[in-house]
Amino acid sequence: LSFTLFGLAAICHAICHSLAPPPVVTTICTQLSAAIHDADHDEDCFDCYRLDDGGRPIGLAKNLQLQTPHAGRKFRPSSQAQRGGRANRRRRWMSRGNRRFTEGWYYRLTLPEYGESFVFIFSIEDAGRYVKGRPSPLSLACMQLLGPGDTYLVQSDEDDTKFWGWDDALAFGCTFEWSDEDAGDAESTRGIEANVAAAMNPKEWREKVKTGFQVLPFGFQGRLDGHDGTLGGVKAGQGVSGTAYFDFAVKPLAGWGNYPPLTRYQNASDHASVLEHGGIHRQRSTAGWLASYPVFEPHWQVNMANARATGSLNWNGTVYRFEDAPFYGEKNWGGAFPTKWYWSQCNSFDDHPDLSFTAGGGIRKLPFSFLPGKRTEVLGLVGIHYNGRFYELVPWTGDSEWAVWPWGRWEFRGKCTDRRADNQFEVEIVAVTEEGVDGVPLRAPTKDRGMQYYCQDSGFGHVTLSLWGLEWDDTAQKYCRSHDKPIIDKATSQQCAVEVGGEYDGVWRVKSNMSATMKRLIRLPMVIGKIFNNDRAGN
């Protein structure tokens, strides 16, 4: 009964939230367009943030038009300074108990002029969790970086109290080690203690942090002094040493929904200036509204389907400088990754600067005991952002199928045919890796063993994407390809990210199949929203 009441309350809350009109907001601080080309990107963009008495950012000063749902942290912080507040009280009320929990963030920087891409993976496991009266042995703050030629560096810390995150915006960080100069100074030490679990001014961060990372909505900073992740575990001293430093600014262009089209403007800075004048672009949950509640795990949210980054990165002594480079970001949270999955992403297409796609799917458990039969289902989705429009193919709006090899080839096909969807379309995506591109094994959180080699990635996939509009055919009584030319006709890239995870015993050929009960449940806000909108139009 208690679960039923909780479920009804959750559904009512989500429906009411989905029907509420999106706020008219202003976005991206007025100084950002100029500051983005400043290598330091410091005080110029601080109109964006609310600051404490010490001038350190503690939150956003303005709502962000393109901020997606679930941008804030999901983990329960160990630091007492971050506990409390209405959102945290709500999180405790819907608590997952004291079971295993991990939250991870994935970002990808593509540098076409160098023919390389870099991946930044940050994660926190079992923050504040106790097992039999003791801190969890799986507690870990970790930074993994994937670099040139699919090389791999990692650094971690078992002290989860060092990890902080904002509750209402995409900002988090962890200081592994403070600089020697500050550690020896009493006055500086007091400042350090106050910042163990908090954001810092970018200039202050550079002065005080020896190793660690800080991610703010418009800026990324990090210093890794770790080891080759392919030769040992995630903890210190288990591989050949390696270093990486990064410091760059980020301009979001698309979240997970419609957005101002980049192709109408001369460059990303002009696009940012348009965002400053406000507008309405409702962003969506990648996995539907149930991602707001501890129903399915792991959860998945694409936060930045497309963005631009400007700054520099030093990888083992080689410096890369970039301006308006393609950037992408997403996050996961829950007990562990699926038992089997695939994923692919690209936002650096030839001759299509305003095109980005993400495709992913896997096997997930069904938590509801009232569902008959099976306890797992196989689901996949494709999201395409192109010229300001969002083409979303999800199990509750259409049908998709895929064929994924254990390594080397990814094929996705599907049609969105739901008349209630914003667009009816057909998509075909094929990605391959050349012979000799074997990718690199990466670690992912597992249920009982913590971070383990569990997936294989590469940033050197060759991808071809085609997109067609669909029209209703009265004779065939179904949606068919429009007679117009394709919306996208074989867009290509040589820098597509590809991934397989879990155990493969051959080519994985599947048609995404969501249970009818779950389809009706997830579509409920969409259906009621259409009804309310029609009623308003009639009045």
mmCIF file of N, CA and C in Angstrom, residues 73-190:
data_model
loop_
_atom_site.group_PDB
_atom_site.id
_atom_site.type_symbol
_atom_site.label_atom_id
_atom_site.label_comp_id
_atom_site.label_asym_id
_atom_site.label_seq_id
_atom_site.Cartn_x
_atom_site.Cartn_y
_atom_site.Cartn_z
ATOM 1 N N ARG A 73 22.883 17.442 -8.455
ATOM 2 C CA ARG A 73 23.410 16.167 -7.958
ATOM 3 C C ARG A 73 22.286 15.250 -7.489
ATOM 4 N N LYS A 74 22.558 13.959 -7.546
ATOM 5 C CA LYS A 74 21.648 12.941 -7.028
ATOM 6 C C LYS A 74 22.220 12.250 -5.800
ATOM 7 N N PHE A 75 23.545 12.241 -5.665
ATOM 8 C CA PHE A 75 24.164 11.562 -4.527
ATOM 9 C C PHE A 75 23.920 12.341 -3.241
ATOM 10 N N ARG A 76 23.961 11.656 -2.118
ATOM 11 C CA ARG A 76 23.845 12.295 -0.808
ATOM 12 C C ARG A 76 25.242 12.694 -0.355
ATOM 13 N N PRO A 77 25.523 13.981 -0.271
ATOM 14 C CA PRO A 77 26.893 14.406 0.056
ATOM 15 C C PRO A 77 27.287 14.006 1.461
ATOM 16 N N SER A 78 28.552 13.642 1.628
ATOM 17 C CA SER A 78 29.082 13.288 2.942
ATOM 18 C C SER A 78 29.331 14.521 3.789
ATOM 19 N N SER A 79 29.647 15.644 3.115
ATOM 20 C CA SER A 79 29.935 16.875 3.836
ATOM 21 C C SER A 79 28.675 17.412 4.495
ATOM 22 N N GLN A 80 28.735 17.710 5.791
ATOM 23 C CA GLN A 80 27.587 18.252 6.503
ATOM 24 C C GLN A 80 27.173 19.601 5.939
ATOM 25 N N ALA A 81 28.113 20.327 5.364
ATOM 26 C CA ALA A 81 27.796 21.656 4.837
ATOM 27 C C ALA A 81 26.833 21.589 3.672
ATOM 28 N N GLN A 82 26.771 20.437 2.987
ATOM 29 C CA GLN A 82 25.904 20.319 1.833
ATOM 30 C C GLN A 82 24.593 19.624 2.151
ATOM 31 N N ARG A 83 24.381 19.232 3.366
ATOM 32 C CA ARG A 83 23.115 18.593 3.741
ATOM 33 C C ARG A 83 22.086 19.654 4.087
ATOM 34 N N GLY A 84 20.812 19.276 4.030
ATOM 35 C CA GLY A 84 19.740 20.206 4.375
ATOM 36 C C GLY A 84 19.126 20.826 3.153
ATOM 37 N N GLY A 85 18.130 21.674 3.353
ATOM 38 C CA GLY A 85 17.431 22.321 2.257
ATOM 39 C C GLY A 85 16.243 21.500 1.814
ATOM 40 N N ARG A 86 15.286 22.180 1.150
ATOM 41 C CA ARG A 86 14.062 21.512 0.764
ATOM 42 C C ARG A 86 14.329 20.353 -0.196
ATOM 43 N N ALA A 87 15.212 20.600 -1.188
ATOM 44 C CA ALA A 87 15.469 19.547 -2.156
ATOM 45 C C ALA A 87 16.076 18.327 -1.491
ATOM 46 N N ASN A 88 16.979 18.550 -0.506
ATOM 47 C CA ASN A 88 17.590 17.422 0.169
ATOM 48 C C ASN A 88 16.592 16.704 1.055
ATOM 49 N N ARG A 89 15.662 17.460 1.660
ATOM 50 C CA ARG A 89 14.636 16.794 2.463
ATOM 51 C C ARG A 89 13.758 15.917 1.582
ATOM 52 N N ARG A 90 13.445 16.426 0.381
ATOM 53 C CA ARG A 90 12.661 15.618 -0.540
ATOM 54 C C ARG A 90 13.438 14.376 -0.957
ATOM 55 N N ARG A 91 14.745 14.548 -1.166
ATOM 56 C CA ARG A 91 15.555 13.405 -1.574
ATOM 57 C C ARG A 91 15.598 12.350 -0.470
ATOM 58 N N ARG A 92 15.654 12.803 0.795
ATOM 59 C CA ARG A 92 15.664 11.835 1.891
ATOM 60 C C ARG A 92 14.313 11.133 2.005
ATOM 61 N N TRP A 93 13.210 11.878 1.736
ATOM 62 C CA TRP A 93 11.888 11.270 1.820
ATOM 63 C C TRP A 93 11.747 10.153 0.787
ATOM 64 N N MET A 94 12.343 10.362 -0.389
ATOM 65 C CA MET A 94 12.296 9.336 -1.429
ATOM 66 C C MET A 94 13.592 8.534 -1.412
ATOM 67 N N SER A 95 14.128 8.321 -0.252
ATOM 68 C CA SER A 95 15.460 7.734 -0.113
ATOM 69 C C SER A 95 15.525 6.319 -0.668
ATOM 70 N N ARG A 96 16.657 5.993 -1.219
ATOM 71 C CA ARG A 96 16.912 4.632 -1.687
ATOM 72 C C ARG A 96 17.465 3.763 -0.568
ATOM 73 N N GLY A 97 17.436 4.295 0.672
ATOM 74 C CA GLY A 97 17.969 3.540 1.791
ATOM 75 C C GLY A 97 19.482 3.618 1.827
ATOM 76 N N ASN A 98 20.096 2.597 2.363
ATOM 77 C CA ASN A 98 21.550 2.604 2.502
ATOM 78 C C ASN A 98 22.197 1.642 1.511
ATOM 79 N N ARG A 99 21.572 1.486 0.355
ATOM 80 C CA ARG A 99 22.146 0.561 -0.621
ATOM 81 C C ARG A 99 23.144 1.275 -1.522
ATOM 82 N N ARG A 100 23.785 0.496 -2.348
ATOM 83 C CA ARG A 100 24.830 1.013 -3.216
ATOM 84 C C ARG A 100 24.295 2.079 -4.163
ATOM 85 N N PHE A 101 25.126 3.133 -4.367
ATOM 86 C CA PHE A 101 24.717 4.211 -5.254
ATOM 87 C C PHE A 101 25.945 4.872 -5.860
ATOM 88 N N THR A 102 25.844 5.169 -7.154
ATOM 89 C CA THR A 102 26.924 5.874 -7.829
ATOM 90 C C THR A 102 26.344 6.916 -8.762
ATOM 91 N N GLU A 103 27.079 8.001 -8.947
ATOM 92 C CA GLU A 103 26.690 9.028 -9.908
ATOM 93 C C GLU A 103 27.917 9.384 -10.732
ATOM 94 N N GLY A 104 27.742 9.427 -12.040
ATOM 95 C CA GLY A 104 28.875 9.698 -12.915
ATOM 96 C C GLY A 104 28.518 10.676 -14.015
ATOM 97 N N TRP A 105 29.505 11.450 -14.444
ATOM 98 C CA TRP A 105 29.333 12.454 -15.488
ATOM 99 C C TRP A 105 30.316 12.168 -16.614
ATOM 100 N N TYR A 106 29.839 12.206 -17.838
ATOM 101 C CA TYR A 106 30.656 11.934 -19.026
ATOM 102 C C TYR A 106 30.651 13.169 -19.919
ATOM 103 N N TYR A 107 31.844 13.637 -20.294
ATOM 104 C CA TYR A 107 31.967 14.774 -21.207
ATOM 105 C C TYR A 107 32.948 14.411 -22.309
ATOM 106 N N ARG A 108 32.674 14.935 -23.493
ATOM 107 C CA ARG A 108 33.543 14.634 -24.627
ATOM 108 C C ARG A 108 33.885 15.916 -25.377
ATOM 109 N N LEU A 109 35.169 16.134 -25.578
ATOM 110 C CA LEU A 109 35.705 17.268 -26.312
ATOM 111 C C LEU A 109 36.305 16.747 -27.614
ATOM 112 N N THR A 110 35.826 17.243 -28.747
ATOM 113 C CA THR A 110 36.319 16.801 -30.049
ATOM 114 C C THR A 110 37.134 17.917 -30.692
ATOM 115 N N LEU A 111 38.327 17.581 -31.155
ATOM 116 C CA LEU A 111 39.231 18.557 -31.769
ATOM 117 C C LEU A 111 39.488 18.145 -33.218
ATOM 118 N N PRO A 112 38.608 18.546 -34.148
ATOM 119 C CA PRO A 112 38.768 18.125 -35.546
ATOM 120 C C PRO A 112 40.109 18.520 -36.152
ATOM 121 N N GLU A 113 40.620 19.703 -35.749
ATOM 122 C CA GLU A 113 41.878 20.161 -36.353
ATOM 123 C C GLU A 113 43.062 19.290 -35.941
ATOM 124 N N TYR A 114 42.949 18.623 -34.791
ATOM 125 C CA TYR A 114 44.000 17.703 -34.337
ATOM 126 C C TYR A 114 43.692 16.249 -34.698
ATOM 127 N N GLY A 115 42.459 15.983 -35.109
ATOM 128 C CA GLY A 115 42.067 14.608 -35.369
ATOM 129 C C GLY A 115 41.980 13.769 -34.109
ATOM 130 N N GLU A 116 41.707 14.431 -32.963
ATOM 131 C CA GLU A 116 41.655 13.741 -31.682
ATOM 132 C C GLU A 116 40.389 14.135 -30.923
ATOM 133 N N SER A 117 40.083 13.342 -29.922
ATOM 134 C CA SER A 117 39.023 13.706 -28.991
ATOM 135 C C SER A 117 39.452 13.304 -27.588
ATOM 136 N N PHE A 118 38.886 13.983 -26.594
ATOM 137 C CA PHE A 118 39.197 13.732 -25.192
ATOM 138 C C PHE A 118 37.895 13.471 -24.439
ATOM 139 N N VAL A 119 37.940 12.511 -23.547
ATOM 140 C CA VAL A 119 36.773 12.155 -22.739
ATOM 141 C C VAL A 119 37.108 12.392 -21.269
ATOM 142 N N PHE A 120 36.171 13.029 -20.556
ATOM 143 C CA PHE A 120 36.322 13.318 -19.131
ATOM 144 C C PHE A 120 35.205 12.569 -18.394
ATOM 145 N N ILE A 121 35.578 11.657 -17.524
ATOM 146 C CA ILE A 121 34.597 10.887 -16.762
ATOM 147 C C ILE A 121 34.854 11.123 -15.280
ATOM 148 N N PHE A 122 33.878 11.696 -14.609
ATOM 149 C CA PHE A 122 33.972 11.966 -13.170
ATOM 150 C C PHE A 122 32.903 11.142 -12.456
ATOM 151 N N SER A 123 33.230 10.587 -11.297
ATOM 152 C CA SER A 123 32.252 9.749 -10.613
ATOM 153 C C SER A 123 32.443 9.794 -9.104
ATOM 154 N N ILE A 124 31.351 9.558 -8.395
ATOM 155 C CA ILE A 124 31.359 9.423 -6.941
ATOM 156 C C ILE A 124 30.548 8.177 -6.595
ATOM 157 N N GLU A 125 31.135 7.307 -5.792
ATOM 158 C CA GLU A 125 30.475 6.055 -5.420
ATOM 159 C C GLU A 125 30.271 5.986 -3.912
ATOM 160 N N ASP A 126 29.091 5.539 -3.531
ATOM 161 C CA ASP A 126 28.755 5.265 -2.123
ATOM 162 C C ASP A 126 29.111 6.422 -1.193
ATOM 163 N N ALA A 127 28.801 7.640 -1.612
ATOM 164 C CA ALA A 127 29.072 8.795 -0.754
ATOM 165 C C ALA A 127 28.222 8.710 0.512
ATOM 166 N N GLY A 128 28.884 8.766 1.664
ATOM 167 C CA GLY A 128 28.183 8.749 2.946
ATOM 168 C C GLY A 128 27.537 7.425 3.310
ATOM 169 N N ARG A 129 27.807 6.383 2.572
ATOM 170 C CA ARG A 129 27.183 5.085 2.843
ATOM 171 C C ARG A 129 27.987 4.303 3.876
ATOM 172 N N TYR A 130 27.280 3.643 4.777
ATOM 173 C CA TYR A 130 27.913 2.788 5.778
ATOM 174 C C TYR A 130 27.447 1.346 5.589
ATOM 175 N N VAL A 131 28.378 0.437 5.741
ATOM 176 C CA VAL A 131 28.082 -0.985 5.653
ATOM 177 C C VAL A 131 28.512 -1.644 6.956
ATOM 178 N N LYS A 132 27.557 -2.176 7.692
ATOM 179 C CA LYS A 132 27.813 -2.806 8.989
ATOM 180 C C LYS A 132 28.539 -1.847 9.934
ATOM 181 N N GLY A 133 28.090 -0.608 9.931
ATOM 182 C CA GLY A 133 28.627 0.383 10.854
ATOM 183 C C GLY A 133 29.918 1.028 10.428
ATOM 184 N N ARG A 134 30.429 0.675 9.266
ATOM 185 C CA ARG A 134 31.682 1.252 8.778
ATOM 186 C C ARG A 134 31.480 1.878 7.414
ATOM 187 N N PRO A 135 32.322 2.867 7.057
ATOM 188 C CA PRO A 135 32.216 3.452 5.720
ATOM 189 C C PRO A 135 32.323 2.378 4.647
ATOM 190 N N SER A 136 31.550 2.526 3.604
ATOM 191 C CA SER A 136 31.541 1.538 2.525
ATOM 192 C C SER A 136 32.935 1.346 1.934
ATOM 193 N N PRO A 137 33.355 0.093 1.734
ATOM 194 C CA PRO A 137 34.669 -0.141 1.110
ATOM 195 C C PRO A 137 34.694 0.264 -0.361
ATOM 196 N N LEU A 138 33.523 0.563 -0.934
ATOM 197 C CA LEU A 138 33.460 0.944 -2.335
ATOM 198 C C LEU A 138 33.373 2.455 -2.531
ATOM 199 N N SER A 139 33.426 3.234 -1.433
ATOM 200 C CA SER A 139 33.385 4.695 -1.567
ATOM 201 C C SER A 139 34.592 5.171 -2.366
ATOM 202 N N LEU A 140 34.339 5.994 -3.385
ATOM 203 C CA LEU A 140 35.440 6.413 -4.252
ATOM 204 C C LEU A 140 35.042 7.633 -5.060
ATOM 205 N N ALA A 141 35.914 8.629 -5.073
ATOM 206 C CA ALA A 141 35.818 9.749 -6.004
ATOM 207 C C ALA A 141 36.862 9.519 -7.090
ATOM 208 N N CYS A 142 36.453 9.616 -8.348
ATOM 209 C CA CYS A 142 37.352 9.184 -9.425
ATOM 210 C C CYS A 142 37.267 10.121 -10.628
ATOM 211 N N MET A 143 38.425 10.306 -11.277
ATOM 212 C CA MET A 143 38.518 11.036 -12.537
ATOM 213 C C MET A 143 39.229 10.152 -13.552
ATOM 214 N N GLN A 144 38.548 9.843 -14.661
ATOM 215 C CA GLN A 144 39.138 9.070 -15.748
ATOM 216 C C GLN A 144 39.161 9.942 -17.001
ATOM 217 N N LEU A 145 40.277 9.948 -17.686
ATOM 218 C CA LEU A 145 40.428 10.724 -18.914
ATOM 219 C C LEU A 145 40.867 9.821 -20.051
ATOM 220 N N LEU A 146 40.197 9.974 -21.175
ATOM 221 C CA LEU A 146 40.553 9.245 -22.389
ATOM 222 C C LEU A 146 41.124 10.254 -23.372
ATOM 223 N N GLY A 147 42.345 9.983 -23.898
ATOM 224 C CA GLY A 147 43.045 10.984 -24.682
ATOM 225 C C GLY A 147 43.493 10.523 -26.038
ATOM 226 N N PRO A 148 44.567 11.123 -26.565
ATOM 227 C CA PRO A 148 45.014 10.867 -27.934
ATOM 228 C C PRO A 148 45.242 9.383 -28.201
ATOM 229 N N GLY A 149 44.742 8.932 -29.342
ATOM 230 C CA GLY A 149 44.938 7.536 -29.712
ATOM 231 C C GLY A 149 44.291 6.561 -28.754
ATOM 232 N N ASP A 150 43.204 6.984 -28.081
ATOM 233 C CA ASP A 150 42.496 6.143 -27.104
ATOM 234 C C ASP A 150 43.393 5.761 -25.925
ATOM 235 N N THR A 151 44.304 6.660 -25.532
ATOM 236 C CA THR A 151 45.065 6.447 -24.305
ATOM 237 C C THR A 151 44.193 6.809 -23.105
ATOM 238 N N TYR A 152 44.642 6.409 -21.902
ATOM 239 C CA TYR A 152 43.731 6.391 -20.759
ATOM 240 C C TYR A 152 44.494 6.700 -19.481
ATOM 241 N N LEU A 153 44.061 7.743 -18.742
ATOM 242 C CA LEU A 153 44.651 8.105 -17.460
ATOM 243 C C LEU A 153 43.573 8.113 -16.385
ATOM 244 N N VAL A 154 43.987 7.851 -15.133
ATOM 245 C CA VAL A 154 43.018 7.784 -14.047
ATOM 246 C C VAL A 154 43.658 8.258 -12.747
ATOM 247 N N GLN A 155 42.864 8.898 -11.891
ATOM 248 C CA GLN A 155 43.256 9.255 -10.534
ATOM 249 C C GLN A 155 42.010 9.194 -9.658
ATOM 250 N N SER A 156 42.172 8.772 -8.409
ATOM 251 C CA SER A 156 41.002 8.612 -7.539
ATOM 252 C C SER A 156 41.383 8.882 -6.087
ATOM 253 N N ASP A 157 40.363 8.952 -5.241
ATOM 254 C CA ASP A 157 40.544 9.166 -3.807
ATOM 255 C C ASP A 157 39.411 8.473 -3.076
ATOM 256 N N GLU A 158 39.735 7.758 -2.011
ATOM 257 C CA GLU A 158 38.711 7.027 -1.257
ATOM 258 C C GLU A 158 37.960 7.904 -0.265
ATOM 259 N N ASP A 159 38.391 9.153 -0.105
ATOM 260 C CA ASP A 159 37.724 10.067 0.821
ATOM 261 C C ASP A 159 36.573 10.763 0.098
ATOM 262 N N ASP A 160 35.355 10.265 0.271
ATOM 263 C CA ASP A 160 34.215 10.818 -0.453
ATOM 264 C C ASP A 160 33.768 12.175 0.082
ATOM 265 N N THR A 161 34.277 12.582 1.247
ATOM 266 C CA THR A 161 33.886 13.901 1.784
ATOM 267 C C THR A 161 34.473 15.041 0.952
ATOM 268 N N LYS A 162 35.444 14.742 0.120
ATOM 269 C CA LYS A 162 36.055 15.777 -0.708
ATOM 270 C C LYS A 162 35.186 16.158 -1.909
ATOM 271 N N PHE A 163 34.191 15.347 -2.207
ATOM 272 C CA PHE A 163 33.386 15.541 -3.410
ATOM 273 C C PHE A 163 32.183 16.426 -3.089
ATOM 274 N N TRP A 164 31.961 17.475 -3.870
ATOM 275 C CA TRP A 164 30.826 18.366 -3.668
ATOM 276 C C TRP A 164 30.000 18.456 -4.946
ATOM 277 N N GLY A 165 28.771 18.903 -4.808
ATOM 278 C CA GLY A 165 27.910 19.091 -5.968
ATOM 279 C C GLY A 165 26.782 20.046 -5.640
ATOM 280 N N TRP A 166 26.385 20.832 -6.629
ATOM 281 C CA TRP A 166 25.247 21.720 -6.438
ATOM 282 C C TRP A 166 23.950 20.944 -6.581
ATOM 283 N N ASP A 167 22.963 21.368 -5.830
ATOM 284 C CA ASP A 167 21.698 20.661 -5.810
ATOM 285 C C ASP A 167 20.810 21.014 -6.995
ATOM 286 N N ASP A 168 20.972 22.207 -7.565
ATOM 287 C CA ASP A 168 20.040 22.689 -8.567
ATOM 288 C C ASP A 168 20.692 23.069 -9.890
ATOM 289 N N ALA A 169 21.944 22.718 -10.095
ATOM 290 C CA ALA A 169 22.626 23.054 -11.346
ATOM 291 C C ALA A 169 23.759 22.064 -11.570
ATOM 292 N N LEU A 170 24.254 22.044 -12.795
ATOM 293 C CA LEU A 170 25.288 21.099 -13.182
ATOM 294 C C LEU A 170 26.651 21.620 -12.754
ATOM 295 N N ALA A 171 26.993 21.383 -11.493
ATOM 296 C CA ALA A 171 28.268 21.834 -10.943
ATOM 297 C C ALA A 171 28.702 20.860 -9.862
ATOM 298 N N PHE A 172 29.963 20.462 -9.897
ATOM 299 C CA PHE A 172 30.498 19.506 -8.925
ATOM 300 C C PHE A 172 32.014 19.549 -9.001
ATOM 301 N N GLY A 173 32.666 18.905 -8.046
ATOM 302 C CA GLY A 173 34.122 18.875 -8.066
ATOM 303 C C GLY A 173 34.694 18.080 -6.923
ATOM 304 N N CYS A 174 36.007 17.927 -6.950
ATOM 305 C CA CYS A 174 36.709 17.185 -5.901
ATOM 306 C C CYS A 174 38.175 17.606 -5.922
ATOM 307 N N THR A 175 38.712 17.932 -4.764
ATOM 308 C CA THR A 175 40.136 18.239 -4.640
ATOM 309 C C THR A 175 40.840 17.031 -4.047
ATOM 310 N N PHE A 176 41.663 16.379 -4.847
ATOM 311 C CA PHE A 176 42.426 15.238 -4.363
ATOM 312 C C PHE A 176 43.561 15.690 -3.443
ATOM 313 N N GLU A 177 44.241 16.769 -3.854
ATOM 314 C CA GLU A 177 45.424 17.220 -3.105
ATOM 315 C C GLU A 177 45.568 18.729 -3.268
ATOM 316 N N TRP A 178 45.862 19.407 -2.152
ATOM 317 C CA TRP A 178 46.065 20.839 -2.172
ATOM 318 C C TRP A 178 47.517 21.160 -2.510
ATOM 319 N N SER A 179 47.761 22.357 -3.014
ATOM 320 C CA SER A 179 49.117 22.746 -3.380
ATOM 321 C C SER A 179 49.987 22.847 -2.141
ATOM 322 N N ASP A 180 51.285 22.581 -2.293
ATOM 323 C CA ASP A 180 52.218 22.592 -1.168
ATOM 324 C C ASP A 180 52.296 23.973 -0.524
ATOM 325 N N GLU A 181 52.223 25.019 -1.346
ATOM 326 C CA GLU A 181 52.340 26.372 -0.812
ATOM 327 C C GLU A 181 51.208 26.674 0.167
ATOM 328 N N ASP A 182 49.986 26.318 -0.201
ATOM 329 C CA ASP A 182 48.854 26.605 0.663
ATOM 330 C C ASP A 182 48.828 25.708 1.882
ATOM 331 N N ALA A 183 49.300 24.478 1.723
ATOM 332 C CA ALA A 183 49.261 23.541 2.848
ATOM 333 C C ALA A 183 50.138 24.001 3.992
ATOM 334 N N GLY A 184 51.187 24.792 3.707
ATOM 335 C CA GLY A 184 52.079 25.206 4.758
ATOM 336 C C GLY A 184 51.759 26.544 5.388
ATOM 337 N N ASP A 185 50.736 27.187 4.882
ATOM 338 C CA ASP A 185 50.387 28.515 5.378
ATOM 339 C C ASP A 185 49.104 28.430 6.199
ATOM 340 N N ALA A 186 49.151 28.921 7.456
ATOM 341 C CA ALA A 186 48.004 28.768 8.354
ATOM 342 C C ALA A 186 46.777 29.488 7.819
ATOM 343 N N GLU A 187 46.971 30.704 7.315
ATOM 344 C CA GLU A 187 45.828 31.464 6.832
ATOM 345 C C GLU A 187 45.217 30.808 5.601
ATOM 346 N N SER A 188 46.092 30.339 4.688
ATOM 347 C CA SER A 188 45.592 29.667 3.504
ATOM 348 C C SER A 188 44.913 28.360 3.859
ATOM 349 N N THR A 189 45.458 27.671 4.873
ATOM 350 C CA THR A 189 44.871 26.400 5.280
ATOM 351 C C THR A 189 43.446 26.576 5.756
ATOM 352 N N ARG A 190 43.199 27.668 6.480
ATOM 353 C CA ARG A 190 41.828 27.911 6.922
ATOM 354 C C ARG A 190 40.905 28.085 5.716
#
